[in-house]
Coordinates of C-alpha atoms in Angstrom, one line a residue:
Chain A
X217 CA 37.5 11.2 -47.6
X218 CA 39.1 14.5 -48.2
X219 CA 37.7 15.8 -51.6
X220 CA 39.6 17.9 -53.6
X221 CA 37.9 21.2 -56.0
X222 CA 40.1 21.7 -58.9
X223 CA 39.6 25.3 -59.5
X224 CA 40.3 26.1 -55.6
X225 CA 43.5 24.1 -55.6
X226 CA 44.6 25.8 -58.7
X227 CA 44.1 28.8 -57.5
X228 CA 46.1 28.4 -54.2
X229 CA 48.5 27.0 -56.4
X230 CA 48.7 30.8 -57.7
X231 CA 48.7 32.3 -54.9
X232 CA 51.6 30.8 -53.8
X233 CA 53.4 31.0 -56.5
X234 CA 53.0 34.7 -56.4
X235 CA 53.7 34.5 -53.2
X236 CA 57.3 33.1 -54.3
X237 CA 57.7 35.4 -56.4
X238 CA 57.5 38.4 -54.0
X239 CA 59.8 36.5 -52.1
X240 CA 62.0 35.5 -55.1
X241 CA 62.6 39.6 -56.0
X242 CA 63.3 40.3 -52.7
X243 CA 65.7 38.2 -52.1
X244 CA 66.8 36.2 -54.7
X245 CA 66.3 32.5 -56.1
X246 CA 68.6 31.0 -53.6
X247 CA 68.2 33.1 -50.9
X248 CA 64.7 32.2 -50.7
X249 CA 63.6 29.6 -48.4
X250 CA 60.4 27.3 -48.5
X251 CA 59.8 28.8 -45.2
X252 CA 60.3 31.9 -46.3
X253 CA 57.6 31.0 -49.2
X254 CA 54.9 29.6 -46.7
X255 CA 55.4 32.7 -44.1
X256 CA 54.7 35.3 -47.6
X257 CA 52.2 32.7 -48.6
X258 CA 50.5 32.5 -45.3
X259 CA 50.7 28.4 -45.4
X260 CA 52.1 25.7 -43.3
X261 CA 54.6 23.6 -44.5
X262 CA 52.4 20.4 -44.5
X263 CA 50.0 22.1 -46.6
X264 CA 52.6 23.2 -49.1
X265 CA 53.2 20.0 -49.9
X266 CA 49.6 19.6 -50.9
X267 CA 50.4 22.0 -53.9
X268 CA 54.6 21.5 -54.4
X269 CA 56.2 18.5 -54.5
X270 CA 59.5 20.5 -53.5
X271 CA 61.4 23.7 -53.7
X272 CA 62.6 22.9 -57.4
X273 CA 58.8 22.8 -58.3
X274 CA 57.9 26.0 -56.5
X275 CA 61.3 27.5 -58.2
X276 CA 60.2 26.2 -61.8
X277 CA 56.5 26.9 -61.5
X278 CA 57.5 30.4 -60.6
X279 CA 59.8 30.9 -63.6
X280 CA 57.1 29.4 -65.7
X281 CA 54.5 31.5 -64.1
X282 CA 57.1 34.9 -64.9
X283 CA 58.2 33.4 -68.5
X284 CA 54.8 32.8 -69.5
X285 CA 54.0 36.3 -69.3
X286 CA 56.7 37.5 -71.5
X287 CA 55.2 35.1 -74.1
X288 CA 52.1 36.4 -74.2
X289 CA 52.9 39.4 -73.8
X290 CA 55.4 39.5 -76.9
X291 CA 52.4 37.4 -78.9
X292 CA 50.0 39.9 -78.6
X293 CA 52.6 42.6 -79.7
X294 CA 53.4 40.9 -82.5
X295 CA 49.9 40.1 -83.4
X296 CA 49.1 44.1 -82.9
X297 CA 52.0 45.2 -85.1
X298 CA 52.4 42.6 -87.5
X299 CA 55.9 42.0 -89.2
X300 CA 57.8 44.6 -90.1
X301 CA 61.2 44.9 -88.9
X302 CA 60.3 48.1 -86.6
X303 CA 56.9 46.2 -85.3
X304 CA 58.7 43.3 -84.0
X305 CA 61.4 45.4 -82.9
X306 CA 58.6 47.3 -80.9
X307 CA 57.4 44.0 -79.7
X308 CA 60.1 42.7 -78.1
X309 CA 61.7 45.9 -76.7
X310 CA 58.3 46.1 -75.2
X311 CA 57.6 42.7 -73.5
X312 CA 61.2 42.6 -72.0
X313 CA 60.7 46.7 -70.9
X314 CA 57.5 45.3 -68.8
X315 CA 60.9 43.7 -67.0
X316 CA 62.8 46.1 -66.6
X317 CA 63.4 46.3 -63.0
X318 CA 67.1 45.0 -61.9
X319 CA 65.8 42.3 -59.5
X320 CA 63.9 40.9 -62.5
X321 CA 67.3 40.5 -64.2
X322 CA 68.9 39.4 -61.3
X323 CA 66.2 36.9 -61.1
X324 CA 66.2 35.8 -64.8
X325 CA 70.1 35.6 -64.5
X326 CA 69.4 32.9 -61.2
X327 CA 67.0 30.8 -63.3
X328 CA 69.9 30.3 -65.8
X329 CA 72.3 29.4 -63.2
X330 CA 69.8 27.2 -61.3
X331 CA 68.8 25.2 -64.7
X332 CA 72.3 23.5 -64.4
X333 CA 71.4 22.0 -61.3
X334 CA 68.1 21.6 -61.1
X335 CA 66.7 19.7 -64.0
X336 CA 63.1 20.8 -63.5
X337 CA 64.1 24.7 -63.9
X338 CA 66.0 23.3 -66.9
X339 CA 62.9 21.8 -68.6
X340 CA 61.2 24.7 -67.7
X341 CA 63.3 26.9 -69.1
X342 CA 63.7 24.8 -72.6
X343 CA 59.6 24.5 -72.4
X344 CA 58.8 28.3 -72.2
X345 CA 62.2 29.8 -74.3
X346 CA 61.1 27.1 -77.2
X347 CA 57.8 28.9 -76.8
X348 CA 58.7 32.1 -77.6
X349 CA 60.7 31.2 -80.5
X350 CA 57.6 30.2 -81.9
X351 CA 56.0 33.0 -81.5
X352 CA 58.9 34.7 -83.0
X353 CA 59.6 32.3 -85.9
X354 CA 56.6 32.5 -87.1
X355 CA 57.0 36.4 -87.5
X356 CA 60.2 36.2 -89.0
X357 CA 58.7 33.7 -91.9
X358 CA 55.9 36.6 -92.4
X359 CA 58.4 38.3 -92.6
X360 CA 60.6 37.2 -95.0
X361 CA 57.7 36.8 -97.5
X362 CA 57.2 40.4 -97.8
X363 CA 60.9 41.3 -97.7
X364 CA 61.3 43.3 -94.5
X365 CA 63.8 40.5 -93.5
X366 CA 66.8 39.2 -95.0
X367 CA 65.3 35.8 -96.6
X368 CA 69.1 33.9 -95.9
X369 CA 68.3 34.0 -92.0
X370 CA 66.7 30.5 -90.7
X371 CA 63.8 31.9 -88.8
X372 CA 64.4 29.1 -86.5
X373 CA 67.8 30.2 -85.5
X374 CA 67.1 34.1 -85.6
X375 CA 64.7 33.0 -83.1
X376 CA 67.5 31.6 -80.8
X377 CA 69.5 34.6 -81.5
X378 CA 67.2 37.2 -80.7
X379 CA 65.8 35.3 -77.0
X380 CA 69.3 36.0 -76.4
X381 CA 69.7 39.5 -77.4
X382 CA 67.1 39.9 -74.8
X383 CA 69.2 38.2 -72.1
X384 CA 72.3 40.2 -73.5
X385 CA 70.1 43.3 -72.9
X386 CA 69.4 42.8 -69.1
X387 CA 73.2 41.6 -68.8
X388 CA 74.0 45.2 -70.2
X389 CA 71.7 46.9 -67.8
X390 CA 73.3 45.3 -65.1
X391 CA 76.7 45.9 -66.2
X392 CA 75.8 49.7 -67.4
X393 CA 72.7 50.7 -64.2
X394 CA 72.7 54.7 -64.8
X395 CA 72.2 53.5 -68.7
X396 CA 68.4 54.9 -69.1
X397 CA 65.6 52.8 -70.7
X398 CA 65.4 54.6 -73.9
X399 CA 69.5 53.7 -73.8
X400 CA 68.6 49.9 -73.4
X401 CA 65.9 50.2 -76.0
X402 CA 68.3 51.6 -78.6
X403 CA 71.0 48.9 -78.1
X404 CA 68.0 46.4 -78.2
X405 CA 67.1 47.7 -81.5
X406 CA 70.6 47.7 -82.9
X407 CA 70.7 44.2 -82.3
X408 CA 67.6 43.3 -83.8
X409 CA 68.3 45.5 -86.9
X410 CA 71.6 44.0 -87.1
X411 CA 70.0 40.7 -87.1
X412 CA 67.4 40.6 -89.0
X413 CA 67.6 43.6 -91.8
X414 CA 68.3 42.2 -95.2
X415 CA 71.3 43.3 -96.5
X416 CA 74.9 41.9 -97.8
X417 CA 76.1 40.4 -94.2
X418 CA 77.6 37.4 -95.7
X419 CA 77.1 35.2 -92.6
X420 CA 73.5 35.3 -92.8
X421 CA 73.7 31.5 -94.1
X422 CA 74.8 29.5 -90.5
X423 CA 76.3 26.3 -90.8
X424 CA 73.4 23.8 -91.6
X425 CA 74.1 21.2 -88.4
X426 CA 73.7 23.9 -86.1
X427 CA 70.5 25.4 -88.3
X428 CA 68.7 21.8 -88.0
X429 CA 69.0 21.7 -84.5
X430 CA 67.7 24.8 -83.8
X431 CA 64.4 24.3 -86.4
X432 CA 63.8 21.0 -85.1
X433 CA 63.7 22.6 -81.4
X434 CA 61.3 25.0 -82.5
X435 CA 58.8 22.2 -84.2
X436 CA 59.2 19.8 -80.7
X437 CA 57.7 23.5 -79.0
Chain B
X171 CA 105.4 43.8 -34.3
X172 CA 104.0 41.0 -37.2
X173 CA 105.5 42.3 -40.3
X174 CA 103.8 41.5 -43.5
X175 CA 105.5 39.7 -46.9
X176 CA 103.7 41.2 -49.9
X177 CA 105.0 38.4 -52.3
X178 CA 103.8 35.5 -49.7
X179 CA 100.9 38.1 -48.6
X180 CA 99.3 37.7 -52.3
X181 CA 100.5 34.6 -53.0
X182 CA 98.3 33.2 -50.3
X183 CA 95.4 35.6 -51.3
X184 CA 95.5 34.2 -54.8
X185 CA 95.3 30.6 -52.8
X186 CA 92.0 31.7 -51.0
X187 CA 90.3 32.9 -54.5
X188 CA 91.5 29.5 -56.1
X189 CA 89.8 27.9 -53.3
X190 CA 86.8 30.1 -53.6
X191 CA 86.6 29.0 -57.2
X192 CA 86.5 25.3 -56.9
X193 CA 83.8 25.8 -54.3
X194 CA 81.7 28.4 -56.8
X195 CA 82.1 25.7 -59.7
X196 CA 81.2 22.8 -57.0
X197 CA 78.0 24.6 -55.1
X198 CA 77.2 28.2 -57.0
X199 CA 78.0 31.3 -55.7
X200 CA 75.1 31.7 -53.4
X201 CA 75.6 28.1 -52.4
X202 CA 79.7 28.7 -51.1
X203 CA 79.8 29.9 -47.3
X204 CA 83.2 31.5 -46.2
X205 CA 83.3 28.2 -43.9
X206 CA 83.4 26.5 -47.2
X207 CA 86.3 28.5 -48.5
X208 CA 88.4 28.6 -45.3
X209 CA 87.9 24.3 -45.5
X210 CA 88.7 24.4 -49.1
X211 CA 92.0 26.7 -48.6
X212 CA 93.3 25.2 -45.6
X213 CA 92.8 28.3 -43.3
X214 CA 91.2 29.6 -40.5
X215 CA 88.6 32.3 -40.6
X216 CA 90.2 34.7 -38.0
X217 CA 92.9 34.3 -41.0
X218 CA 90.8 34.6 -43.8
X219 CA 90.2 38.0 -42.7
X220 CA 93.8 39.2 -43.0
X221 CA 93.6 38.5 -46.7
X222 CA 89.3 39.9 -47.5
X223 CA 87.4 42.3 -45.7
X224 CA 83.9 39.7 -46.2
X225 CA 82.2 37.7 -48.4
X226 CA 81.3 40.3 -50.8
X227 CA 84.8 40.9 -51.5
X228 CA 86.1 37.1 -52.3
X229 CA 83.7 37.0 -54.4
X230 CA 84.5 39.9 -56.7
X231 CA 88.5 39.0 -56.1
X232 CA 86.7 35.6 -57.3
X233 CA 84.9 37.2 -60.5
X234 CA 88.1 39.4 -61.1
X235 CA 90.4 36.8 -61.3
X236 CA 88.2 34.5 -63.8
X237 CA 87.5 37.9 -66.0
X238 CA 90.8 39.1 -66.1
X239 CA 91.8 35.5 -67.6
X240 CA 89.4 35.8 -69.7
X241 CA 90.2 39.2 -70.7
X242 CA 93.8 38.4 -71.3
X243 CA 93.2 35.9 -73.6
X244 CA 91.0 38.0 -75.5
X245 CA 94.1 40.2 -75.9
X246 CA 96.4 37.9 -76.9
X247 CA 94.1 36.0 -79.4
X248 CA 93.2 39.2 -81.1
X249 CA 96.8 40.5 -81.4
X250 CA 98.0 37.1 -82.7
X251 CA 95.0 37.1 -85.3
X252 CA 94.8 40.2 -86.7
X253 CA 91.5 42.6 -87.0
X254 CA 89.7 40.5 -89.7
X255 CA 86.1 39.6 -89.2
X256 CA 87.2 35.9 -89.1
X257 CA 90.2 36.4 -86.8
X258 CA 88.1 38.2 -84.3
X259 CA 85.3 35.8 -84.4
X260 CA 87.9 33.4 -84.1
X261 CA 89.3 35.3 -80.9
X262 CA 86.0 35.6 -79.5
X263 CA 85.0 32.3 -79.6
X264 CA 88.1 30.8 -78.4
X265 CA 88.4 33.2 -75.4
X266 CA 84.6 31.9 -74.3
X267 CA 85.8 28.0 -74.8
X268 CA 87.6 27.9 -72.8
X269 CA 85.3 28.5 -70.4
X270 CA 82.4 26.5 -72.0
X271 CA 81.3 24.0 -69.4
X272 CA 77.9 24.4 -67.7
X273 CA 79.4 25.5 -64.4
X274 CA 80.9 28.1 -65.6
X275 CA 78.1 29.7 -67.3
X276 CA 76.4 29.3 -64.1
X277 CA 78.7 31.2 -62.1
X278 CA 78.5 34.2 -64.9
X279 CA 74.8 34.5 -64.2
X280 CA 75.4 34.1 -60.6
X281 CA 77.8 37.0 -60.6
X282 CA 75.3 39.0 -63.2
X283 CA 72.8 38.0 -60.6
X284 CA 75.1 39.1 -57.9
X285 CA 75.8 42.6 -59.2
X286 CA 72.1 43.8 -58.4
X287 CA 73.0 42.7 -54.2
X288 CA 76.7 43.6 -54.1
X289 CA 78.3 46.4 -55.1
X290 CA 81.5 45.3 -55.0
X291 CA 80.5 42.6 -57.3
X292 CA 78.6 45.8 -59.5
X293 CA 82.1 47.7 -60.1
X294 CA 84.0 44.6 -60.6
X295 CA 81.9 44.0 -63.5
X296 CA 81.7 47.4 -64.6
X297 CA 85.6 47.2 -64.6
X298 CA 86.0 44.1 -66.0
X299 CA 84.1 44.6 -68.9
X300 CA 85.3 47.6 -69.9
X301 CA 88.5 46.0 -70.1
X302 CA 87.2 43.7 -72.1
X303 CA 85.6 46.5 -74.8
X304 CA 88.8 48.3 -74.7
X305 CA 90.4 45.3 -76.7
X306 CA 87.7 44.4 -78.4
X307 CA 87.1 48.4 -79.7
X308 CA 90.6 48.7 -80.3
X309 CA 90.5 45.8 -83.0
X310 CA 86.7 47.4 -84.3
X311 CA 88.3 50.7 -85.4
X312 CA 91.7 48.8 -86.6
X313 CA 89.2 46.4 -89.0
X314 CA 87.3 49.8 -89.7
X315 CA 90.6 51.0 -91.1
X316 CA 91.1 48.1 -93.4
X317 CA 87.1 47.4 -94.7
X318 CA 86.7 44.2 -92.9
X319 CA 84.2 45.8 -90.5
X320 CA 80.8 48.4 -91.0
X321 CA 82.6 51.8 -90.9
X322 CA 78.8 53.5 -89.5
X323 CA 79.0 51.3 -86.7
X324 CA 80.4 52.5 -83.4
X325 CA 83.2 50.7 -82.2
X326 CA 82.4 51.5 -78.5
X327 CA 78.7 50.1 -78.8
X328 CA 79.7 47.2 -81.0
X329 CA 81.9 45.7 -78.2
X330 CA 79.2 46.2 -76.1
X331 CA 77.1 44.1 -77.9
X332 CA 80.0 42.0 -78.6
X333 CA 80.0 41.5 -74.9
X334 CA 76.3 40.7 -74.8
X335 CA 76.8 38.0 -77.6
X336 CA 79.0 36.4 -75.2
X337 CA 76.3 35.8 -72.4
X338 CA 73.9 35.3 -75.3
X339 CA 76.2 31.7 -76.0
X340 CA 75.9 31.0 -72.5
X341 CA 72.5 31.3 -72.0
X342 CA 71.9 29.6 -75.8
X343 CA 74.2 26.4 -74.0
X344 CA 72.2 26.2 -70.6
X345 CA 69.0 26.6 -72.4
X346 CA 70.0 23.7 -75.0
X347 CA 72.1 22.0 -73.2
X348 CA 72.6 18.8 -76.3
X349 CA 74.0 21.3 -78.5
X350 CA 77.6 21.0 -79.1
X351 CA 80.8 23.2 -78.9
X352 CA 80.3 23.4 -83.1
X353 CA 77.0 24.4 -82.6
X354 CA 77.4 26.8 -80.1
X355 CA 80.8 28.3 -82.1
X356 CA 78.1 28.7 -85.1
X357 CA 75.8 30.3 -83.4
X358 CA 78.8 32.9 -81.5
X359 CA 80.1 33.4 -85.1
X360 CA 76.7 34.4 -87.0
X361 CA 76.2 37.0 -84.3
X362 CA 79.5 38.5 -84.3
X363 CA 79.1 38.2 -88.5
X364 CA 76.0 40.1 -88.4
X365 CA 76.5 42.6 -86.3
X366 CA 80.2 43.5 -87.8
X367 CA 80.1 43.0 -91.3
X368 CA 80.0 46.0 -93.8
X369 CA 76.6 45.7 -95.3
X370 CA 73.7 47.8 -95.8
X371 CA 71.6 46.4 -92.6
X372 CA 70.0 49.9 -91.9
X373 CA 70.1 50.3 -88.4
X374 CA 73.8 49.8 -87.8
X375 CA 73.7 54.1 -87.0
X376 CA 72.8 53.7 -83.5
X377 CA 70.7 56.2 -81.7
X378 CA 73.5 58.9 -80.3
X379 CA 73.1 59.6 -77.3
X380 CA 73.5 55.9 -76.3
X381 CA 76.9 56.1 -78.6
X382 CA 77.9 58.5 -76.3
X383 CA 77.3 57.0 -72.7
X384 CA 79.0 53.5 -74.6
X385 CA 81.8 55.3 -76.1
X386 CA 82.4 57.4 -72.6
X387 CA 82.3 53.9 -70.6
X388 CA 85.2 53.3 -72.8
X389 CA 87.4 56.0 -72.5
X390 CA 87.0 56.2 -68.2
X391 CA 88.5 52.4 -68.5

């Protein structure tokens, strides 16, 4: 009987998943093939299938593998800074800067698209963004106890917003390429200051249904 | 010699890129072969060719057409509305609607994804959105005029980030796919409330030199 070791398995696991990923920023989510994956990954196809029920789970274990990352990435910036408005500002320019290559956009940008036909990349993608907003609501609530952020903003919903200020960064750096990184920082932070400063913005309050949805995502993370 | 009707000329062109949309919204972008789109259109491909050069170019003809709607009813909403804070939220929202099913997002992110590849796709999106910050500036400095909006903030960058806030929906809707149009419209509107409102959120002085590279993206328009 063929015996399996769990630490080697995971490991080739990774390496293929890597291995997709090389493929992935060269040329694209759907212009990768699984051939193309075992040729990178130096694998045959029947042993692929030892690690990858299909291309959906390579694509998905990939994106996790890539999302993951950012997460603790932005964690550890966060826990470093602590939670002032220009710390977590900091932190999150930072964690999405370590992507700031335009076939990491162009990549993110596919995983969006490909969540609305492949419900694996979909999970995936609810799994790891409800992840972050953790990370991020919990900052906020530190936060808003010692005042650096407007108390009316549900921390569970600013953390919705500000995951996608991040994707509306990398759409602006593909819509605006000879925009430099210090450029894309400082729209970043506009958006985050815009956000999450306290002032007199008299929307700060969202309309509760859409307030308990968001919160209750967050806890199910 | 084979003269050429320019009325029947681009009415057939327009044809080819309502075909190539049904067949984007069907399969994806990356998913839609020109064999797909001379099928779908009725046409040959030796034909096809007297109407695009390649690929490349159906699919930004594609993109232009979808933006430009979208863009023109921008326009419209905002003139019938008026430059309040409500009436452009209003405008905003009701010009993304109407393209709020999951397809469509998908094909955004495609063609954000796309953009990195092509650079026909690049400059149709470069052109396209400007368009799109041209109305939406014009209304910033008109609601500047009157109070409704933050007088420090620049109305070139703010319809940037106006822009952003529209892919920030869509990738909010694919990532939470149970929320509904309410929810999504909440979410849209405490964006666009925050980021425009008069207030004292500190930050709404954006660094300058990224002013300038927004406010000149603008003007060449």
């Amino acid at each position: 009987m063929r015996t399996v070791d769990p630490i080697k398995h995971e490991q080739k696991r990774q390496e293929i998943l890597a291995a997709a990923i090389r493929c992935a920023l060269r040329s694209g989510l759907k212009g990768t093939s699984t051939s193309d994956i075992c040729a990178e990954a130096k694998i045959s196809p029947g042993h692929l299938y030892h690690y990858f029920e299909n291309k959906d789970a390579i694509f998905a274990g990939l994106a996790e593998t890539k999302l993951n990352e950012l997460t603790e990435r932005l964690r550890r910036n966060i826990e470093a800074g602590g939670a002032t408005l220009e710390a977590i500002s900091a932190a999150v320019r930072a964690a999405s800067e370590a992507s700031w290559h335009r076939d990491e956009y162009a990549l993110v940008f596919e995983m969006l698209a490909e969540a609305v036909r492949s419900p694996a990349m979909a999970s995936l993608l609810r799994k790891t963004g409800d992840a972050m907003r953790a990370v991020l609501a919990n900052a906020f609530r530190e936060g808003q106890k010692n005042g650096e952020f407007d108390k009316t903003l549900d921390p569970a919903l600013a953390s919705a917003a500000v995951l996608g200020m991040i994707d509306a960064a990398k759409a602006f750096a593909l819509r605006y390429p000879e925009t430099s990184r210090a450029e894309r920082a400082a729209f970043l932070d506009l958006l985050m200051a815009r956000l999450l400063a306290p002032g007199s913005c008299p929307a700060a309050k969202a309309a509760p249904r859409h307030v308990a949805v968001a919160k209750r995502k967050v806890r199910a993370s």
